[in-house]
Short mmCIF file of C-alpha atoms in Angstrom, two decimals:
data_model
loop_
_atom_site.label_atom_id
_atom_site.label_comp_id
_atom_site.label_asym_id
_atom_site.label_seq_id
_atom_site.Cartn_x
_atom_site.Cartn_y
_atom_site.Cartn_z
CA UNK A 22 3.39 -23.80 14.35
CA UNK A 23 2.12 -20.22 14.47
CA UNK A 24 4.59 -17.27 14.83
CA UNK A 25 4.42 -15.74 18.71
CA UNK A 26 1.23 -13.83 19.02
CA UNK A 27 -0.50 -14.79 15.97
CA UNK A 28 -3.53 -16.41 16.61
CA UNK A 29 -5.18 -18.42 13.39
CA UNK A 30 -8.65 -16.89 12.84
CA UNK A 31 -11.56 -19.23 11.70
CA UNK A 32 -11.68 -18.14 8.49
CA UNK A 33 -8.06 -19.24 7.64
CA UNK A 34 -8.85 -22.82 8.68
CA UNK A 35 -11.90 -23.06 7.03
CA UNK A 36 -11.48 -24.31 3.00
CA UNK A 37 -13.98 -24.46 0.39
CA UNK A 38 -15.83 -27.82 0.71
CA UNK A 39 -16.27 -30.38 -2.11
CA UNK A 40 -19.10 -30.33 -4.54
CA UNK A 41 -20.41 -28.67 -7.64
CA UNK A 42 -18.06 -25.98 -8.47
CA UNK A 43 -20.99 -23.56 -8.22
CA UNK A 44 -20.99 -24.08 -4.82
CA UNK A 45 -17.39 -24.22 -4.37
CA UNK A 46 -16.90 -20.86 -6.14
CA UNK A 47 -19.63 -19.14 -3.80
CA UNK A 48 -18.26 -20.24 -0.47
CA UNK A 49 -14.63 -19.24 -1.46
CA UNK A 50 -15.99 -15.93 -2.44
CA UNK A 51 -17.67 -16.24 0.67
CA UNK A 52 -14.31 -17.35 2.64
CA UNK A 53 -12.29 -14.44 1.10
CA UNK A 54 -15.11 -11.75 2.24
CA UNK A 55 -14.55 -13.26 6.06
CA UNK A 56 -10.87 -12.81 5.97
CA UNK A 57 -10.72 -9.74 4.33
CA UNK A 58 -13.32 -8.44 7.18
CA UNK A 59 -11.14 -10.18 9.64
CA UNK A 60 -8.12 -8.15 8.62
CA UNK A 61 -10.14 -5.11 8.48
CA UNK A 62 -10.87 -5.43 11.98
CA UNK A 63 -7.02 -5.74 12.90
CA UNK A 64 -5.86 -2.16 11.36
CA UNK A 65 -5.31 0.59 13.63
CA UNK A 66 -6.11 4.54 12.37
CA UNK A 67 -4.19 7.15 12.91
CA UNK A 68 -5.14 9.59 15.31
CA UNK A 69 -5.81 13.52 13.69
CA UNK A 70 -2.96 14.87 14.92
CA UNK A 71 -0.58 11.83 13.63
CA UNK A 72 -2.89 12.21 10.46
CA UNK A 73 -1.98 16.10 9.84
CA UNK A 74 1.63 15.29 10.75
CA UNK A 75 2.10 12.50 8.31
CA UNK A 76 0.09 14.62 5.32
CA UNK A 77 2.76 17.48 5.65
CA UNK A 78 5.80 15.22 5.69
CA UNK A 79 4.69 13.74 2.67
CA UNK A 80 4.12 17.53 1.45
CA UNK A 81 7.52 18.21 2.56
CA UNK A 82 8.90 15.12 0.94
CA UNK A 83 7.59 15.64 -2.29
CA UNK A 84 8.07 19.21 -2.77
CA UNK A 85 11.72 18.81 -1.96
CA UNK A 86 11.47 16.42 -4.64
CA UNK A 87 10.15 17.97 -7.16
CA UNK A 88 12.98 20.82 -6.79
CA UNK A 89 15.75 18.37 -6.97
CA UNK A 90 14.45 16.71 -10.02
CA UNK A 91 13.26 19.85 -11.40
CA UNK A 92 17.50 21.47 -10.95
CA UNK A 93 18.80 17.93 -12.23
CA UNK A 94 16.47 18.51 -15.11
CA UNK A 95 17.24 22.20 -15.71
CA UNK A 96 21.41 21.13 -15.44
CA UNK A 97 21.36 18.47 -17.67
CA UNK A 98 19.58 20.87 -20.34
CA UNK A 99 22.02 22.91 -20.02
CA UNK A 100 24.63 20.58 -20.39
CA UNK A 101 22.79 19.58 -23.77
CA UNK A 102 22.59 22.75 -25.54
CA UNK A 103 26.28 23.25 -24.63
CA UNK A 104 27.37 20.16 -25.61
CA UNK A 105 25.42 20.19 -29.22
CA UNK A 106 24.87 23.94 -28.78
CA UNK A 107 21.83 25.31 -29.09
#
């Protein structure tokens, strides 16, 4: 039973045949190519505007970040030297 929506695709029905193991080996190389170019074909790109907006909230994210670890880092050294004084 498939989950609502999802269609199987060819290429997940189809299994590497019997014979040689040569053979076997090229067709599921041959299998995996087809299904990763099948899920290539499902992904959606971002538009440039959704692009720009997602590159500066990652900016934003990270910078904010780096300034909290960068203050947990600078406290705890100066918890250190007082501590064991320094």
């Amino acid at each position: 039973m498939t989950e609502l929506g999802a269609q199987p695709s060819k290429a997940r029905r189809q299994e590497p045949k019997g014979g040689n193991p040569v053979s076997r080996f090229f067709s599921s190389i041959g299998l995996f190519i087809t299904q990763v170019l099948d899920e290539l074909r499902k992904v959606v790109r971002p538009t440039r505007s959704e692009l720009v907006n997602y590159t500066l909230v990652v900016i934003v994210f990270v910078t904010v970040m780096m300034l909290f670890v960068s203050l947990v880092d600078f406290g705890f050294t100066r918890l250190v030297m007082w501590v064991f004084g320094g």
